[in-house]
Each structure stands twice: as C-alpha cells, then as structure tokens.
CSV table of C-alpha atoms and ligand atoms in Angstrom, one decimal:
chain,number,residue,atom,x,y,z
A,1,MET,CA,0.0,0.0,0.0
A,2,GLY,CA,1.2,3.5,-0.3
A,3,GLU,CA,0.6,5.2,3.0
A,4,ALA,CA,3.5,6.4,5.1
A,5,GLY,CA,3.5,2.8,5.9
A,6,GLU,CA,5.1,1.6,2.8
A,7,SER,CA,8.7,1.9,3.7
A,8,MET,CA,11.8,-0.2,3.7
A,9,LYS,CA,10.5,-1.8,6.8
A,10,ARG,CA,7.7,-3.3,4.8
A,11,ILE,CA,10.1,-5.4,2.8
A,12,ALA,CA,11.7,-6.8,5.9
A,13,GLY,CA,8.2,-7.4,7.3
A,14,ILE,CA,7.2,-9.3,4.2
A,15,VAL,CA,10.2,-11.5,4.4
A,16,VAL,CA,9.3,-12.4,8.0
A,17,LEU,CA,5.7,-13.0,6.9
A,18,HIS,CA,6.8,-15.2,4.0
A,19,CYS,CA,8.9,-17.3,6.3
A,20,ILE,CA,6.2,-17.7,8.9
A,21,LEU,CA,3.6,-18.8,6.3
A,22,LEU,CA,5.9,-21.3,4.6
A,23,CYS,CA,7.6,-22.6,7.6
A,24,GLY,CA,4.5,-22.8,9.7
A,25,ALA,CA,2.3,-24.7,7.3
A,26,GLY,CA,3.6,-28.2,7.9
A,27,PRO,CA,5.0,-30.8,5.6
A,28,ALA,CA,2.8,-29.9,2.7
A,29,THR,CA,4.6,-26.6,2.0
A,30,GLN,CA,8.1,-27.7,2.8
A,31,PRO,CA,10.4,-27.9,-0.2
A,32,ALA,CA,8.5,-30.8,-1.8
A,33,VAL,CA,8.0,-32.9,-4.8
A,34,ARG,CA,4.5,-31.4,-5.4
A,35,PRO,CA,2.8,-28.2,-4.3
A,36,ALA,CA,0.2,-28.4,-1.5
A,37,THR,CA,-3.4,-29.0,-2.6
A,38,ALA,CA,-6.0,-26.5,-1.5
A,39,GLU,CA,-7.3,-28.9,1.1
A,40,GLU,CA,-3.8,-29.3,2.5
A,41,THR,CA,-3.3,-25.5,2.6
A,42,LEU,CA,-6.6,-25.1,4.3
A,43,ALA,CA,-5.7,-27.8,6.9
A,44,ALA,CA,-2.4,-26.1,7.6
A,45,LEU,CA,-4.1,-22.7,8.0
A,46,LYS,CA,-6.6,-24.3,10.4
A,47,GLU,CA,-3.9,-25.8,12.4
A,48,ARG,CA,-2.0,-22.5,12.5
A,49,PHE,CA,-4.8,-20.2,13.4
A,50,GLY,CA,-7.3,-22.5,15.1
A,51,SER,CA,-11.1,-22.7,14.7
A,52,GLU,CA,-12.1,-20.0,17.1
A,53,GLY,CA,-13.0,-16.8,15.4
A,54,TYR,CA,-12.0,-17.9,12.0
A,55,ARG,CA,-13.9,-18.9,8.9
A,56,TYR,CA,-12.4,-21.3,6.4
A,57,GLU,CA,-13.6,-22.0,3.0
A,58,ILE,CA,-12.3,-23.2,-0.4
A,59,ASP,CA,-13.9,-21.5,-3.5
A,60,ILE,CA,-13.1,-24.0,-6.3
A,61,GLU,CA,-14.5,-21.8,-9.0
A,62,GLU,CA,-12.5,-18.7,-8.1
A,63,ARG,CA,-9.5,-20.6,-6.9
A,64,LEU,CA,-9.5,-19.0,-3.5
A,65,ILE,CA,-8.8,-20.3,-0.1
A,66,PHE,CA,-10.3,-18.2,2.7
A,67,ALA,CA,-9.1,-17.9,6.3
A,68,VAL,CA,-11.0,-14.9,7.6
A,69,ALA,CA,-11.4,-13.7,11.1
A,70,ALA,CA,-14.5,-12.1,12.6
A,71,ALA,CA,-16.7,-12.6,9.6
A,72,ASP,CA,-20.4,-13.5,10.0
A,73,ASP,CA,-22.2,-15.0,7.1
A,74,ALA,CA,-23.2,-11.7,5.6
A,75,ALA,CA,-19.7,-10.2,5.8
A,76,PHE,CA,-18.1,-13.3,4.4
A,77,ASP,CA,-20.6,-13.4,1.5
A,78,ARG,CA,-19.9,-9.8,0.8
A,79,LEU,CA,-16.2,-10.4,0.7
A,80,ARG,CA,-16.5,-13.4,-1.5
A,81,ALA,CA,-18.9,-11.6,-3.9
A,82,SER,CA,-16.7,-8.5,-4.1
A,83,LEU,CA,-13.6,-10.5,-5.0
A,84,LYS,CA,-15.6,-12.4,-7.6
A,85,GLU,CA,-16.8,-9.2,-9.2
A,86,GLN,CA,-13.2,-7.7,-9.1
A,87,ALA,CA,-11.8,-10.8,-10.8
A,88,GLU,CA,-14.5,-10.7,-13.4
A,89,ALA,CA,-14.0,-7.1,-14.1
A,90,PHE,CA,-10.2,-7.4,-14.5
A,91,HIS,CA,-10.6,-10.5,-16.7
A,92,ALA,CA,-13.1,-8.7,-18.9
A,93,GLU,CA,-11.0,-5.5,-19.1
A,94,LEU,CA,-7.3,-6.4,-18.8
A,95,PHE,CA,-6.0,-9.8,-17.7
A,96,LYS,CA,-6.1,-12.6,-20.2
A,97,HIS,CA,-5.0,-15.4,-17.9
A,98,LYS,CA,-7.2,-16.5,-15.0
A,99,PRO,CA,-5.6,-17.9,-11.9
A,100,VAL,CA,-4.7,-21.6,-12.2
A,101,HIS,CA,-3.3,-21.9,-8.7
A,102,TYR,CA,-5.1,-21.2,-5.6
A,103,VAL,CA,-4.6,-17.9,-3.8
A,104,THR,CA,-5.0,-17.8,0.0
A,105,VAL,CA,-7.0,-14.8,1.3
A,106,LEU,CA,-5.8,-14.5,4.9
A,107,MET,CA,-7.5,-11.9,7.1
A,108,PRO,CA,-6.2,-12.7,10.6
A,109,THR,CA,-7.5,-11.5,13.9
A,110,VAL,CA,-5.7,-8.3,15.1
A,111,PRO,CA,-3.3,-10.2,17.5
A,112,ASP,CA,-2.5,-12.8,14.8
A,113,TYR,CA,-1.9,-10.0,12.2
A,114,ARG,CA,0.5,-8.4,14.7
A,115,ARG,CA,2.4,-11.6,15.1
A,116,LEU,CA,2.7,-12.1,11.4
A,117,VAL,CA,3.5,-8.5,10.3
A,118,LYS,CA,5.7,-6.7,12.8
A,119,TYR,CA,5.2,-3.3,11.3
A,120,LYS,CA,2.1,-1.3,12.3
A,121,ASN,CA,2.2,0.8,9.2
A,122,VAL,CA,1.7,-2.1,6.8
A,123,PRO,CA,-2.1,-2.8,6.4
A,124,GLY,CA,-1.7,-5.6,3.9
A,125,ALA,CA,0.5,-7.4,1.5
A,126,TYR,CA,0.5,-10.0,-1.3
A,127,ILE,CA,3.3,-12.5,-1.3
A,128,ASP,CA,3.5,-14.1,-4.7
A,129,SER,CA,5.9,-16.8,-3.8
A,130,ALA,CA,3.3,-18.0,-1.2
A,131,ARG,CA,0.3,-17.0,-3.3
A,132,THR,CA,-1.1,-15.4,-0.2
A,133,LEU,CA,-2.9,-12.1,0.3
A,134,ILE,CA,-2.9,-10.9,3.9
A,135,ALA,CA,-4.9,-7.9,5.0
A,136,ARG,CA,-5.4,-6.3,8.3
A,137,ASP,CA,-7.9,-3.8,7.0
A,138,ARG,CA,-11.0,-4.5,4.9
A,139,GLY,CA,-12.1,-2.5,1.9
A,140,TYR,CA,-9.5,-0.9,-0.3
A,141,VAL,CA,-6.6,-2.7,1.2
A,142,VAL,CA,-8.0,-6.1,0.2
A,143,THR,CA,-8.9,-4.7,-3.3
A,144,HIS,CA,-5.3,-3.4,-3.8
A,145,GLU,CA,-3.7,-6.7,-2.8
A,146,PHE,CA,-6.2,-8.8,-4.7
A,147,THR,CA,-5.3,-6.9,-7.8
A,148,HIS,CA,-1.7,-8.0,-7.2
A,149,ALA,CA,-2.8,-11.6,-7.0
A,150,LEU,CA,-4.8,-11.3,-10.3
A,151,HIS,CA,-1.9,-9.5,-12.0
A,152,ALA,CA,0.5,-12.2,-10.8
A,153,ALA,CA,-1.7,-14.9,-12.3
A,154,ASP,CA,-1.9,-13.1,-15.6
A,155,ARG,CA,1.9,-12.7,-16.0
A,156,GLU,CA,2.9,-16.1,-14.6
A,157,PRO,CA,2.4,-18.0,-17.9
A,158,LEU,CA,4.5,-15.4,-19.6
A,159,GLY,CA,7.4,-15.7,-17.1
A,160,GLN,CA,7.4,-11.9,-16.8
A,161,THR,CA,8.1,-9.8,-13.7
A,162,HIS,CA,6.6,-6.5,-14.4
A,163,ALA,CA,8.0,-3.1,-13.4
A,164,VAL,CA,7.1,-1.9,-9.9
A,165,TRP,CA,5.3,1.2,-11.3
A,166,ILE,CA,3.0,-1.1,-13.3
A,167,THR,CA,2.3,-3.5,-10.5
A,168,GLU,CA,1.6,-0.8,-8.0
A,169,GLY,CA,-0.1,1.4,-10.6
A,170,LEU,CA,-2.6,-1.4,-11.1
A,171,GLY,CA,-3.0,-1.9,-7.4
A,172,ALA,CA,-3.4,1.8,-6.7
A,173,MET,CA,-5.9,2.4,-9.5
A,174,SER,CA,-8.1,-0.4,-8.3
A,175,GLU,CA,-8.5,1.0,-4.8
A,176,ALA,CA,-11.2,3.5,-5.7
A,177,ALA,CA,-12.5,1.4,-8.6
A,178,ASP,CA,-16.0,0.0,-9.0
A,179,PHE,CA,-16.5,-3.6,-10.1
A,180,ALA,CA,-20.3,-3.7,-10.1
A,181,ASP,CA,-21.6,-6.5,-12.3
A,182,GLY,CA,-18.1,-7.4,-13.2
A,183,LYS,CA,-17.5,-4.1,-15.0
A,184,LEU,CA,-14.3,-2.1,-14.3
A,185,THR,CA,-15.0,1.6,-13.7
A,186,LEU,CA,-12.1,3.6,-12.4
A,187,ARG,CA,-12.4,6.7,-10.2
A,188,ASP,CA,-10.1,9.3,-8.7
A,189,ASN,CA,-8.3,7.8,-5.8
A,190,PRO,CA,-8.0,9.7,-2.4
A,191,ARG,CA,-4.3,9.4,-3.0
A,192,PHE,CA,-4.6,11.9,-5.9
A,193,GLY,CA,-5.8,14.8,-3.7
A,194,ASP,CA,-2.3,16.0,-2.7
A,195,LEU,CA,-0.9,14.8,-5.9
A,196,ARG,CA,-3.0,17.2,-7.9
A,197,PHE,CA,-1.2,20.1,-6.0
A,198,SER,CA,2.2,18.5,-6.6
A,199,ALA,CA,1.3,18.2,-10.3
A,200,SER,CA,0.3,21.9,-10.5
A,201,ARG,CA,3.6,22.9,-8.8
A,202,LYS,CA,5.5,20.6,-11.1
A,203,ALA,CA,6.7,18.8,-8.0
A,204,VAL,CA,6.1,15.3,-9.3
A,205,ILE,CA,8.7,12.7,-10.2
A,206,PRO,CA,9.4,12.7,-14.0
A,207,LEU,CA,7.9,9.6,-15.5
A,208,GLU,CA,11.2,8.9,-17.1
A,209,ARG,CA,12.6,8.3,-13.6
A,210,LEU,CA,9.5,6.7,-12.1
A,211,ILE,CA,9.4,3.9,-14.6
A,212,VAL,CA,13.0,2.7,-14.0
A,213,MET,CA,12.7,2.6,-10.2
A,214,ASP,CA,13.2,-0.6,-8.5
A,215,GLN,CA,11.2,-1.6,-5.4
A,216,ARG,CA,13.7,-0.1,-3.0
A,217,GLU,CA,13.6,3.3,-4.6
A,218,PHE,CA,9.9,3.2,-5.3
A,219,VAL,CA,8.9,2.8,-1.6
A,220,LYS,CA,11.0,5.7,-0.5
A,221,ARG,CA,8.5,8.3,-1.7
A,222,PRO,CA,5.2,6.3,-1.6
A,223,ASN,CA,3.0,9.4,-1.6
A,224,LEU,CA,4.2,10.3,-5.0
A,225,THR,CA,5.1,6.9,-6.6
A,226,TYR,CA,1.9,5.1,-5.8
A,227,GLY,CA,-0.3,8.0,-6.6
A,228,GLN,CA,1.5,8.8,-9.8
A,229,SER,CA,1.6,5.3,-11.1
A,230,GLY,CA,-2.1,4.8,-10.3
A,231,SER,CA,-3.0,8.1,-12.0
A,232,VAL,CA,-1.1,7.2,-15.2
A,233,MET,CA,-3.3,4.0,-15.3
A,234,LEU,CA,-6.4,6.2,-14.7
A,235,TYR,CA,-5.3,8.5,-17.5
A,236,LEU,CA,-4.8,5.6,-19.9
A,237,TRP,CA,-8.2,4.1,-18.9
A,238,GLU,CA,-10.0,7.4,-19.5
A,239,HIS,CA,-8.4,7.7,-22.9
A,240,LYS,CA,-9.4,4.1,-23.7
A,241,LEU,CA,-5.8,3.1,-23.9
A,242,LEU,CA,-5.3,0.9,-20.8
A,243,ARG,CA,-5.9,-2.4,-22.4
A,244,GLU,CA,-3.8,-1.5,-25.4
A,245,PHE,CA,-1.0,-0.3,-23.2
A,246,TYR,CA,-1.0,-3.4,-21.0
A,247,ASP,CA,-1.1,-5.8,-24.0
A,248,THR,CA,1.7,-3.8,-25.7
A,249,TYR,CA,3.7,-3.8,-22.5
A,250,LYS,CA,3.5,-7.6,-22.3
A,251,SER,CA,4.4,-8.1,-25.9
A,252,THR,CA,7.4,-5.7,-25.8
A,253,TYR,CA,8.5,-6.7,-22.3
A,254,ALA,CA,11.5,-8.6,-23.4
A,255,GLU,CA,12.9,-5.5,-25.2
A,256,ASP,CA,11.7,-2.9,-22.6
A,257,PRO,CA,10.6,-4.0,-19.2
A,258,THR,CA,10.2,-0.4,-18.0
A,259,GLY,CA,7.1,0.2,-20.1
A,260,ARG,CA,8.5,3.2,-21.9
A,261,ALA,CA,8.2,1.8,-25.4
A,262,ALA,CA,4.6,0.7,-24.7
A,263,LEU,CA,3.7,4.1,-23.3
A,264,GLU,CA,5.2,5.9,-26.2
A,265,LYS,CA,3.6,3.6,-28.7
A,266,VAL,CA,0.1,3.8,-27.4
A,267,THR,CA,0.1,7.5,-26.6
A,268,GLY,CA,2.0,8.4,-29.8
A,269,LYS,CA,4.2,10.7,-27.7
A,270,LYS,CA,7.8,10.7,-26.5
A,271,LEU,CA,7.9,10.1,-22.8
A,272,PRO,CA,8.8,13.7,-21.7
A,273,ASP,CA,5.9,15.0,-23.8
A,274,PHE,CA,3.6,12.4,-22.3
A,275,HIS,CA,4.8,13.4,-18.9
A,276,SER,CA,3.8,17.0,-19.5
A,277,GLU,CA,0.4,16.1,-20.8
A,278,TRP,CA,-0.3,13.7,-18.0
A,279,ARG,CA,0.9,16.3,-15.4
A,280,GLU,CA,-1.4,19.0,-16.8
A,281,TRP,CA,-4.3,16.6,-17.0
A,282,LEU,CA,-3.8,15.6,-13.3
A,283,ALA,CA,-3.3,19.2,-12.1
A,284,ALA,CA,-6.6,20.2,-13.8
A,285,ARG,CA,-8.7,17.5,-12.2
A,286,LYS,CA,-10.6,19.9,-9.9
A,287,GLY,CA,-14.0,18.7,-9.0
A,288,LYS,CA,-13.1,15.1,-9.5
A,289,ALA,CA,-13.2,14.7,-5.7
A,290,ALA,CA,-12.2,11.4,-4.4
A,291,LYS,CA,-14.9,9.5,-2.6
B,1,ZN,ZN1,0.9,-2.9,-3.7
C-alpha cells in the first residue's frame, strides 16, 4: 500500500511473513515434490490459526482459499462476492490469464496479524511466492492486494516480472474502482488529492525516472510513486488506452521491461511530452473529488 507505511521496513516485514507462512504450514509446503493441494493448505491454516473466530472456505470456481477472522455469514458473503466481481472485471477489461493456482486470502485477527506482520504501518501485502494475500484492513486494502494476485496470475504463464510502477499502478488504480456486475469503472483515488497540487507545482517525479525505479527506490517516496503510477493508469483508462497499453507492454516486455516503449507507442508521444500532458491533466482534475 502507499501510506506512510510503505517503507523499507515493509520489505523486511514481508520476508518475515513469508517465512512464517511457509515454515509454519507443515510438511505440505516444505520444499517438496509437489505443491500443496487446496485442502492441505486449508488444513495447515486451520492448524496454525485455530477454529475460534476464523472462517475457512475453499472456493473452487474462483481458486481461492479463505481464512478470515470475525466474519459473519453476511460479511463473508460480501467479501466473496466482491472478490468475484473484481476478478470478473479485471478479466473482462485487462487480464487474459485467469488464476490456475489457488490464492489464499488471509484476514487474521488483530493479534494474529501483529504476530505475522511486525510493522504497524503495513495494512496488507500480497506475497506471490506463497500466493497469499494478507490484509489487516478491509475495503481498499483487500482490493489493492487482490489486484496484485490477479496480475501475478496473468503474467505467470509469460514468465514476466513487471516493473514496480506497473504492478503498484494497477494496485493503486483499483483502490477506488467500482467492479459492479463485473465491469471495471475507475475513479479518482483519495491518493490523488495531494498529488494534484504536486502536479500543479511541477513537483512530481518525472515519468522517465519513475518507470525505471526498483522496489527499494519506489517505496522511499510512496505518496508520489503510488499515486503517480495509479493516476497514469487512470489517464490511460479514461483515454481508452489501458488495455492496449497493457497488451503492448506484455508483448514488448523482453525488449523494454520499463514500459517506456509501450507508453510511447500507445500515446503516440515521446515520454517527456507524455509526462507534461499527464501532469497537466492531473493538475486540472478539480471537482473530481475522491470518494
Ligand atoms: Zn501494492
């Protein structure tokens, strides 16, 4: 996520979390001849978190394994339905490959979350190597992390590791999106509020620099990097270029993993010119108040 929270500490926290998940799940997830089945993963989760206060389910159709604390029937059904709509919307709009492997949706109790993630400023994470989404907060945090899971499933068959700005841009753009009836509708994100002022003062990071950042650099200035990346995605979507950009990015990935070639191709502009146009577009978005 992009709050003050996303810092270098997060990376360390995720490493800790990854280890706990893998090391604590029993023989099925040790380095093994075959991956754990959904039932084995569920059994391991039950053993780790216990039956009290948790709800466990496997959704075969959506390839999801749920371990969710403090969810009554209505809350659980809402969560399940919202993830289904989100997946449908992304598959209709952007992602070609549906998840083949199960993804675990882990929403622990507050004490369990604290034990798993040592840093208070990290509300959620998606750990691809464990195919696990963990979220402390409901709502946009789950949405953001679930987009990472869907995105990871889309690029997995291609063997691609996409640029951080693209991964987090997709995550950030989805936070304020609407997925009703499986249709993706993007909106201005609360993150864009301050960003509009930065854009009007020309105090944003040049896109030429943003797109070449690695994870370490990207998380140093989260208020700018997450917001900028998400707003570039919103710009592309509003100009009906998002799908074309993403498809072009995947097909040109081997030559240019930064996304520069794909951006220049679909916008028909050199990157510095596109930067100026995007910045002015963002600075002018008065009245597009975030919800
Ligand atoms: Zn993210």
